[in-house]
Short mmCIF file of C-alpha atoms in Angstrom, two decimals:
data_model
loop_
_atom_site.label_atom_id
_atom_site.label_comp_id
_atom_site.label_asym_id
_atom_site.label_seq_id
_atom_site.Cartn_x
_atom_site.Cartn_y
_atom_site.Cartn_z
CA UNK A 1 -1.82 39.44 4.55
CA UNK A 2 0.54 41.12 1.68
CA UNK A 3 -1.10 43.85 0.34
CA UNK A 4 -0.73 42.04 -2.91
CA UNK A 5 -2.30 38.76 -1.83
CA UNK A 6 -4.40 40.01 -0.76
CA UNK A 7 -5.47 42.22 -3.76
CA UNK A 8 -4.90 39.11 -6.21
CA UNK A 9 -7.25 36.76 -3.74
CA UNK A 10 -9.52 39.38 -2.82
CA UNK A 11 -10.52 40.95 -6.11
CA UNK A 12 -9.61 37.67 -7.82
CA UNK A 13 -7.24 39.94 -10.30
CA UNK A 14 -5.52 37.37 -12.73
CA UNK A 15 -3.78 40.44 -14.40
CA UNK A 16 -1.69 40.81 -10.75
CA UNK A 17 -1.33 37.08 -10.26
CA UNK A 18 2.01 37.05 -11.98
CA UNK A 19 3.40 39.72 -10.17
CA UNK A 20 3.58 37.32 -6.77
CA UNK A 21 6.54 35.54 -7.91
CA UNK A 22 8.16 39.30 -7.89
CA UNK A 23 8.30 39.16 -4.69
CA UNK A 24 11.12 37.63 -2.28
CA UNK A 25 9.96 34.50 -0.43
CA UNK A 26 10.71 35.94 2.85
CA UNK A 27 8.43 38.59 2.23
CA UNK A 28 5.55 36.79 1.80
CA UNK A 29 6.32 33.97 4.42
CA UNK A 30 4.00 35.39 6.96
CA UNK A 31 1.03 35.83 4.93
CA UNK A 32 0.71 31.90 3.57
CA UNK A 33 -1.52 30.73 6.07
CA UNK A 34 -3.98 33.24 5.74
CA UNK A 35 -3.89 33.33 2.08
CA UNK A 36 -4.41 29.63 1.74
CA UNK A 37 -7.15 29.94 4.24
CA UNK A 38 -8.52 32.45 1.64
CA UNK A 39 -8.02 30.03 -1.03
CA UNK A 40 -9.97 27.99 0.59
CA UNK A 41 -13.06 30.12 0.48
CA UNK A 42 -13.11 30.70 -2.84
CA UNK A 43 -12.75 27.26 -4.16
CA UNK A 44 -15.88 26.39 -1.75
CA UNK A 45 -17.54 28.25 -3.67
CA UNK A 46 -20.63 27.46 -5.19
CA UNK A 47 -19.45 28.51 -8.88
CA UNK A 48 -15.71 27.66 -8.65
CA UNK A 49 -16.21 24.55 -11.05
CA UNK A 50 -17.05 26.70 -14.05
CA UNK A 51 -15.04 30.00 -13.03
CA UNK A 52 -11.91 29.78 -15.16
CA UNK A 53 -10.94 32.93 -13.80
CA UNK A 54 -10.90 31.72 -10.37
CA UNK A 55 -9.65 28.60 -11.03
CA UNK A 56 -6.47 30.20 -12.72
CA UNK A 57 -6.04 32.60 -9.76
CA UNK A 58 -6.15 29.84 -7.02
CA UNK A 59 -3.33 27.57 -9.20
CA UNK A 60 -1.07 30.36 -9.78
CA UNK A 61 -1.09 31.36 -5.59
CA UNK A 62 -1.07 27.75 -4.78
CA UNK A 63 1.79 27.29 -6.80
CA UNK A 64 3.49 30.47 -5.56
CA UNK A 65 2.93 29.48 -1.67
CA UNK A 66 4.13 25.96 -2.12
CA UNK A 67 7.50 27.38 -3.40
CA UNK A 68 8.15 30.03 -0.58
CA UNK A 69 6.92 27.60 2.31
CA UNK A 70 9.41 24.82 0.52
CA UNK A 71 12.11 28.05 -0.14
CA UNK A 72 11.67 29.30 3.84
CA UNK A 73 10.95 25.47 5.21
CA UNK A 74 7.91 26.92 6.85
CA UNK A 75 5.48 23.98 6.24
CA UNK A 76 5.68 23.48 9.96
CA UNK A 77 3.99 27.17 10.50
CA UNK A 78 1.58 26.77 7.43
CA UNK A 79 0.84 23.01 7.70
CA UNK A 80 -2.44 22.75 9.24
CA UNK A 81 -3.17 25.53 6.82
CA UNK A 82 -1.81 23.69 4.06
CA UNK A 83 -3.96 20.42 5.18
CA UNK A 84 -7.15 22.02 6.27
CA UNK A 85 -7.30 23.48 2.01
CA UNK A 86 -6.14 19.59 1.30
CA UNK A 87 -9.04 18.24 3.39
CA UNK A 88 -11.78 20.86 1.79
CA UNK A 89 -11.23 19.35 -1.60
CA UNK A 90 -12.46 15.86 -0.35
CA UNK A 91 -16.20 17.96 -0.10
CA UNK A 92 -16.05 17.69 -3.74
CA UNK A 93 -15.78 16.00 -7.00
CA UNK A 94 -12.34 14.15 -7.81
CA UNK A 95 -13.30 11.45 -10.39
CA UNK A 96 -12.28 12.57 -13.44
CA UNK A 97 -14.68 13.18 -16.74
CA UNK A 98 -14.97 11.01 -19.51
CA UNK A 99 -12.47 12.86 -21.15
CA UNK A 100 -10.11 11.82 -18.08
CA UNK A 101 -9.47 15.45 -17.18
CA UNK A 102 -8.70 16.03 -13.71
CA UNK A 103 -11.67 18.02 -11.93
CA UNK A 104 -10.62 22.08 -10.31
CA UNK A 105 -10.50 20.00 -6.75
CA UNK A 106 -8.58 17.21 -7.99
CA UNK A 107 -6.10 19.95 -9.67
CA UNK A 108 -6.12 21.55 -6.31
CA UNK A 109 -5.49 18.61 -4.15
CA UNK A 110 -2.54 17.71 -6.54
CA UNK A 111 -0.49 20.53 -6.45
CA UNK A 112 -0.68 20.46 -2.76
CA UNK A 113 -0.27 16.85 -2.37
CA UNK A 114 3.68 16.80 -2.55
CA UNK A 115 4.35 20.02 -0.92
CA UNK A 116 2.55 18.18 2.16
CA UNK A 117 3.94 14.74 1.76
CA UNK A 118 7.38 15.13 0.60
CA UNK A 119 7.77 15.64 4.51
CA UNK A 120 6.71 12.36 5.22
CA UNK A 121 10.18 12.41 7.70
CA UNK A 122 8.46 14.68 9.53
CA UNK A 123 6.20 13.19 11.62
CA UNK A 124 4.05 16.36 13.40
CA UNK A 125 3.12 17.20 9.76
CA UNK A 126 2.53 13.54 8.83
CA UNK A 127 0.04 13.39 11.89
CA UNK A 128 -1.85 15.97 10.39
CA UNK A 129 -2.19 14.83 6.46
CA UNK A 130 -2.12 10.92 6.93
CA UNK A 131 -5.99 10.58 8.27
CA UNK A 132 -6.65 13.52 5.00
CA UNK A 133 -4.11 11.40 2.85
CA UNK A 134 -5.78 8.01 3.37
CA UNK A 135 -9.40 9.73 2.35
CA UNK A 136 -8.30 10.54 -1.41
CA UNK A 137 -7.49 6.54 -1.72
CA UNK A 138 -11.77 6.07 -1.91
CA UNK A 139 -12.42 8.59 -4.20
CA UNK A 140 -12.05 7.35 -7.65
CA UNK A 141 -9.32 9.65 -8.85
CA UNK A 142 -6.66 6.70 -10.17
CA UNK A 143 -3.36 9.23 -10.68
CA UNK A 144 -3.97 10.95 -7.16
CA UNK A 145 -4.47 7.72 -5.35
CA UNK A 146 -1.37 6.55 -7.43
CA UNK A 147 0.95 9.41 -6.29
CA UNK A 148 -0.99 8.97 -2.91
CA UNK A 149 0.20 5.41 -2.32
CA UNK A 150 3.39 6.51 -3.46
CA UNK A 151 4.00 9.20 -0.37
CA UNK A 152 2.31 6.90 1.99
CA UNK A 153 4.42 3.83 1.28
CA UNK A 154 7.70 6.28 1.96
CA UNK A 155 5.49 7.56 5.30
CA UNK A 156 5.52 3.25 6.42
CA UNK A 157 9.27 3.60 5.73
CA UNK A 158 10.00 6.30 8.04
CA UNK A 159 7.07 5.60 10.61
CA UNK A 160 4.83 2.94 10.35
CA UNK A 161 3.30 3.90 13.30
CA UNK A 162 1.64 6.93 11.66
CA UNK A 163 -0.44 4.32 8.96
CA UNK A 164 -1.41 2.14 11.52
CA UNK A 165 -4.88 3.21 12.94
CA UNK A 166 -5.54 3.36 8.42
CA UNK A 167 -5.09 -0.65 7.74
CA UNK A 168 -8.15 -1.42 7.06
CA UNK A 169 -8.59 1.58 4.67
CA UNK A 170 -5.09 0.73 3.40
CA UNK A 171 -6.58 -3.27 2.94
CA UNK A 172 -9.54 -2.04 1.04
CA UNK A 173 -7.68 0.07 -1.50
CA UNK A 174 -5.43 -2.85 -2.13
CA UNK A 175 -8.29 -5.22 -2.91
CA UNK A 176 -9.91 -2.46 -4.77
CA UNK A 177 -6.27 -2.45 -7.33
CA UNK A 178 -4.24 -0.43 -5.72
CA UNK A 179 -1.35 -2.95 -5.82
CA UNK A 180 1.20 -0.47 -4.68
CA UNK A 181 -0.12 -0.44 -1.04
CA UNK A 182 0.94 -3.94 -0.72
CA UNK A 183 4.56 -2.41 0.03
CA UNK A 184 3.32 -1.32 3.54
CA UNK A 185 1.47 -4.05 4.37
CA UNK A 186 4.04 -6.48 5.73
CA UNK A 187 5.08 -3.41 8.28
CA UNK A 188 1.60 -3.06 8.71
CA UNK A 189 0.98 -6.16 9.50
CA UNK A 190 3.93 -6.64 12.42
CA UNK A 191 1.51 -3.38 14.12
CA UNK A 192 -2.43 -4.13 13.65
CA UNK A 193 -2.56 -8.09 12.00
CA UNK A 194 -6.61 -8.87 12.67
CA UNK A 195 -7.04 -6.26 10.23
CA UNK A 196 -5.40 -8.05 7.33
CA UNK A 197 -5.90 -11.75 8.70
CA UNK A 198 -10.08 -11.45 7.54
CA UNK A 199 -8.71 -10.66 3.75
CA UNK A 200 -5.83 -12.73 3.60
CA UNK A 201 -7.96 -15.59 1.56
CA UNK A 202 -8.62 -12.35 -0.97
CA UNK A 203 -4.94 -11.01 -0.67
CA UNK A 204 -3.69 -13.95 -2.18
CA UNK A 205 -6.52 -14.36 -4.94
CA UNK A 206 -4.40 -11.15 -6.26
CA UNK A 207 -1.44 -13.10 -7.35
CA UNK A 208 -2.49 -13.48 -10.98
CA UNK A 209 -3.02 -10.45 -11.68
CA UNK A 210 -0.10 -8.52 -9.86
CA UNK A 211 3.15 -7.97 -11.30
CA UNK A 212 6.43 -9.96 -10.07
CA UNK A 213 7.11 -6.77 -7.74
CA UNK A 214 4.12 -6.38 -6.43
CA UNK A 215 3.80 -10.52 -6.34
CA UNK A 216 6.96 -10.31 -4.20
CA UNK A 217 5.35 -7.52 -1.39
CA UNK A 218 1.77 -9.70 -0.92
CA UNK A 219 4.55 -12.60 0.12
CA UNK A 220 6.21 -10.88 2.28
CA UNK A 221 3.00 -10.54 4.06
CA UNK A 222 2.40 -14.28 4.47
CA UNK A 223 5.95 -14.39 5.34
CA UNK A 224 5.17 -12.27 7.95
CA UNK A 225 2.22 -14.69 9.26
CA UNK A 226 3.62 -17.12 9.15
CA UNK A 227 7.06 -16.01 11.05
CA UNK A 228 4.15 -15.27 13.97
CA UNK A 229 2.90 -18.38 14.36
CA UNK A 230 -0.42 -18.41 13.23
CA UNK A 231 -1.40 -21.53 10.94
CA UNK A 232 -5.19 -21.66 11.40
CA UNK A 233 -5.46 -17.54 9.21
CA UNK A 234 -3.05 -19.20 6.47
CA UNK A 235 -5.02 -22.38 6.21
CA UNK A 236 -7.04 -21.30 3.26
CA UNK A 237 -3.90 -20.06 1.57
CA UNK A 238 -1.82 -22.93 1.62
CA UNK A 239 -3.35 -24.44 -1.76
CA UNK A 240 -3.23 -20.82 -3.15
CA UNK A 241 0.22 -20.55 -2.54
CA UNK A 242 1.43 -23.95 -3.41
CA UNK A 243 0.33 -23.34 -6.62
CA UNK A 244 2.39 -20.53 -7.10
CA UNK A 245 5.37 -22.68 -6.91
CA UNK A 246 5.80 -23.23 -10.52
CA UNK A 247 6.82 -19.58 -10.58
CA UNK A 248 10.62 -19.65 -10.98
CA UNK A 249 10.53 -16.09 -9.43
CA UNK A 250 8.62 -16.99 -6.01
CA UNK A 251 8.98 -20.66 -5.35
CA UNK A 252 12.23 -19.19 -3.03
CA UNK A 253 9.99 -17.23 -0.64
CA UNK A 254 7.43 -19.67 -1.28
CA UNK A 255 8.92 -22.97 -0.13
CA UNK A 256 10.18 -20.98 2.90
CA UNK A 257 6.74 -19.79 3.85
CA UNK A 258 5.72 -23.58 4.08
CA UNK A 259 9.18 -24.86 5.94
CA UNK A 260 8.33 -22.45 8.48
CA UNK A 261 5.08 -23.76 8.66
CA UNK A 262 5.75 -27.57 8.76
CA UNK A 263 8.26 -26.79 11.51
CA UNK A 264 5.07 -25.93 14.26
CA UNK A 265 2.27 -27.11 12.50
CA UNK A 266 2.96 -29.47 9.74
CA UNK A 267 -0.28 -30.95 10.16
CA UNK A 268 -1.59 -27.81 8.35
CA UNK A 269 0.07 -29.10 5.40
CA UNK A 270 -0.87 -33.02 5.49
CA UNK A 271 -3.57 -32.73 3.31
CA UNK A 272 -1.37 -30.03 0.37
CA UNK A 273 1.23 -33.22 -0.13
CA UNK A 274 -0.57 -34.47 -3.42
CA UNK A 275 -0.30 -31.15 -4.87
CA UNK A 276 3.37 -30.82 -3.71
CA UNK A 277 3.75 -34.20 -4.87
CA UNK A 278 2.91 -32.95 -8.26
CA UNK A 279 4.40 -30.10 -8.35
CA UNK A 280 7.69 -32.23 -7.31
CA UNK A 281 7.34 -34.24 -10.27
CA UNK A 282 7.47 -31.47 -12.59
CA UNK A 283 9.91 -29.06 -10.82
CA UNK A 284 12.73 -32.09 -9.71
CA UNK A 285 15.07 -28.84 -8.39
CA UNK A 286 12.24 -28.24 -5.39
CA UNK A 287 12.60 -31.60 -4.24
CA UNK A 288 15.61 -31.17 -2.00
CA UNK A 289 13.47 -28.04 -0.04
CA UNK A 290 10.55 -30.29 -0.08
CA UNK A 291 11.67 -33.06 1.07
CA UNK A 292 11.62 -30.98 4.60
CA UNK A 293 7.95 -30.12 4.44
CA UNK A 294 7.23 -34.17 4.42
CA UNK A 295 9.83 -35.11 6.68
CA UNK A 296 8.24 -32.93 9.02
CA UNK A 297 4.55 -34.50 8.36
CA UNK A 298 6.14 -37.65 8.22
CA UNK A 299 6.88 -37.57 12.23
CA UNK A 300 3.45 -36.72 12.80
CA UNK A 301 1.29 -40.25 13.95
CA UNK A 302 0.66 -43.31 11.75
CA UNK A 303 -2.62 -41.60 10.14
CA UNK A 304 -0.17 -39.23 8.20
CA UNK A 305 2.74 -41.18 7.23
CA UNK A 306 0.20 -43.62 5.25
CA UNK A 307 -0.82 -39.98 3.45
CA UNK A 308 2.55 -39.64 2.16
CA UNK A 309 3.27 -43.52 1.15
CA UNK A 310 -0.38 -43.71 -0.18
CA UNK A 311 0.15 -39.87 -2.52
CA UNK A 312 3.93 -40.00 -2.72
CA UNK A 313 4.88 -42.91 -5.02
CA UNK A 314 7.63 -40.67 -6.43
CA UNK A 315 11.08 -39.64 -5.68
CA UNK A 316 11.91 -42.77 -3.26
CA UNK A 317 14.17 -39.55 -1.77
CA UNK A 318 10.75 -37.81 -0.36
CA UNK A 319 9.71 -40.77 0.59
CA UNK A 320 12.87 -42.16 2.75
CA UNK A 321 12.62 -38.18 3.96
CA UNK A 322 8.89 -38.19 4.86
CA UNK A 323 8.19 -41.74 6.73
CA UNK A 324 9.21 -42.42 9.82
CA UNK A 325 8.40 -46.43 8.99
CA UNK A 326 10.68 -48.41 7.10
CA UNK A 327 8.81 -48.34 3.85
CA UNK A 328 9.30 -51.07 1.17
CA UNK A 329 7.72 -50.28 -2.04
CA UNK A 330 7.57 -53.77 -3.70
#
C-alpha cells in the first residue's frame, strides 16, 4: 500500500487525509484494492457508528479512490474490491433516523454506488454488483433504493440478462412502491414470465396510484402478455384494465392489449362487453377500435352473440359489427 494510505488508514490520521489528493492518480492506482479492503475493516467496526473521526477518514479515501480508479479506468482491477466494501455495508443499518439522515453505512454504500454502477455496460463488473445491488432494494433506505433502481433499469437496457435470476426481488420492490422498477419489467418479463404472472392481479391494482410514466411501463407489461399468448394470467385483469379506458392517455395501448386478445381468445372478453358497452357510450371516439373486440366475440357460437344483442342496445354500428345473425331491433 502507499506509504501514505497507509499511514492515513492505519493510524486513522484525519490531519493527512487531505494530503491524498496530492498525489497523482497513477501513483496510487496499485494500492486501491488493498486500501478499500482496509476500509472495510474499520467501518466493521464495532464503534464506527459514533466515531466521527473515522467516519471522516473512510469518506475522504473513499472519495479519493473512486476518482483515481474512474481517472486510471481501473474498476476492472479494484472491482471485486470495490463490491466486497459495497456488500459489507448490507451487515448494517441503512434506514435512515427520524431526522432522515442517512446512517455512516448508508453514506458509505452511496458514494460507492455510482462508481460501481455507472459501468453498468460492462458486464464482468455488473456480474459482480447486481446480486449486491438488488439487496439494498429491501432495506428501507428510500434515496439509495431510488438511485438503485435508477442504475439497474440502465443495467436491463444494456443486458437484461444480468437482472434476470433478481425478478422476483425486482417484483417485490415494485409492489412495495418502487414504481421505477416497472421500466425493466416488460424486458424482464420476455426472460423469466412465471415470476411476474402470480402478481400481475397486484401489478395492475397500481394504476391509481402511479404516474402517467410509470402507468405507461406496467402496460407495456400486459402488452407483453398478452403478445405471448397467454389469456387465462390476464383474466383477472381484463376488468382492471377496461376501466382504465377513460384515460385519454392509455386507452391507445389499452384497446390494443384487448384486440390482441379477442383475436385468439375473445371468449376471455365475452363477459367485459357491458362494461365496454358503457364505456362506448361515454367515449363515442373508442367505438370504431371496439367495434373489433365484439366482432370478434360476435363469431364465437349462438350463446355469445345473444350477450352482445342482450348488453349492446347501443351504437347499431357495434352491433351490425358484433353479430353474426341478422339482428332486427324492433
Amino acid at each position: 500500500m502507499h506509504h501514505l494510505f497507509g499511514l492515513v488508514l492505519g493510524q486513522k490520521d484525519l490531519s493527512r487525509a487531505g494530503d491524498l489528493f496530492s498525489l497523482d492518480d497513477a501513483e496510487i492506482e496499485g494500492s486501491l484494492s488493498e486500501a478499500l479492503e482496509q476500509i472495510r475493516i474499520i467501518s466493521s467496526s464495532s464503534d464506527y457508528q459514533t466515531n466521527d473521526n473515522d467516519q471522516a477518514v473512510v469518506e475522504i479515501c473513499i472519495t479519493r479512490i473512486t476518482t483515481a480508479i474512474r481517472e486510471t479506468e481501473s474498476i476492472e482491477k479494484h472491482g471485486k474490491a470495490l463490491v466486497a466494501l459495497w456488500e459489507s455495508c448490507l451487515e448494517h443499518k441503512l434506514k435512515p433516523s427520524g431526522k432522515d439522515e442517512d446512517t455512516p453505512h448508508a453514506k458509505i454504500a452511496s458514494d460507492i454506488m455510482s462508481c460501481i454502477l455507472q459501468n453498468y455496460n460492462r458486464p464482468p463488473i455488473m456480474a459482480l454488483a447486481v446480486p449486491v445491488a438488488v439487496r439494498f432494494l429491501q432495506r428501507g433506505n428510500k434515496e439509495l433504493c431510488r438511485n438503485m433502481s435508477s442504475y439497474l433499469s440502465l443495467a436491463a437496457i444494456s443486458n437484461v440478462d444480468l437482472l434476470v435470476d433478481h425478478t422476483d426481488a425486482i417484483v417485490k420492490s415494485v409492489l412495495q412502491g418502487n414504481s421505477m422498477l416497472l421500466r425493466v419489467l416488460p424486458s424482464l418479463y420476455e426472460k423469466q414470465p412465471q415470476s411476474i404472472n402470480s402478481h400481475l392481479k397486484e401489478l395492475v391494482a397500481l394504476m391509481s396510484q402511479l404516474e402517467q410514466a410509470e402507468q405507461h411501463h406496467l402496460l407495456r407489461v400486459f402488452q407483453v402478455v398478452a403478445r405471448r399468448k397467454q389469456p387465462e394470467v390476464l383474466k383477472e385483469c381484463i376488468p382492471f384494465l377496461i376501466s382504465h379506458l377513460r384515460d385519454p392517455h392509455h386507452n391507445d395501448i389499452i384497446l390494443n392489449i384487448l384486440i390482441e386478445i379477442s383475436d385468439y381468445e375473445p371468449v376471455a372478453l365475452a363477459s367485459s362487453l357491458p362494461m365496454l358497452k358503457e364505456i362506448g357510450e361515454s367515449f363515442p371516439s373508442l367505438i370504431g377500435q371496439m367495434s373489433k373486440i365484439f366482432g370478434a366475440v360476435g363469431h364465437l357460437d349462438e350463446i355469445y352473440d345473444e350477450v352482445i344483442i342482450t348488453y349492446y342496445t347501443g351504437p347499431s354500428y357495434l352491433v351490425d359489427t358484433a353479430s353474426t345473425k341478422k339482428y332486427d331491433p324492433s
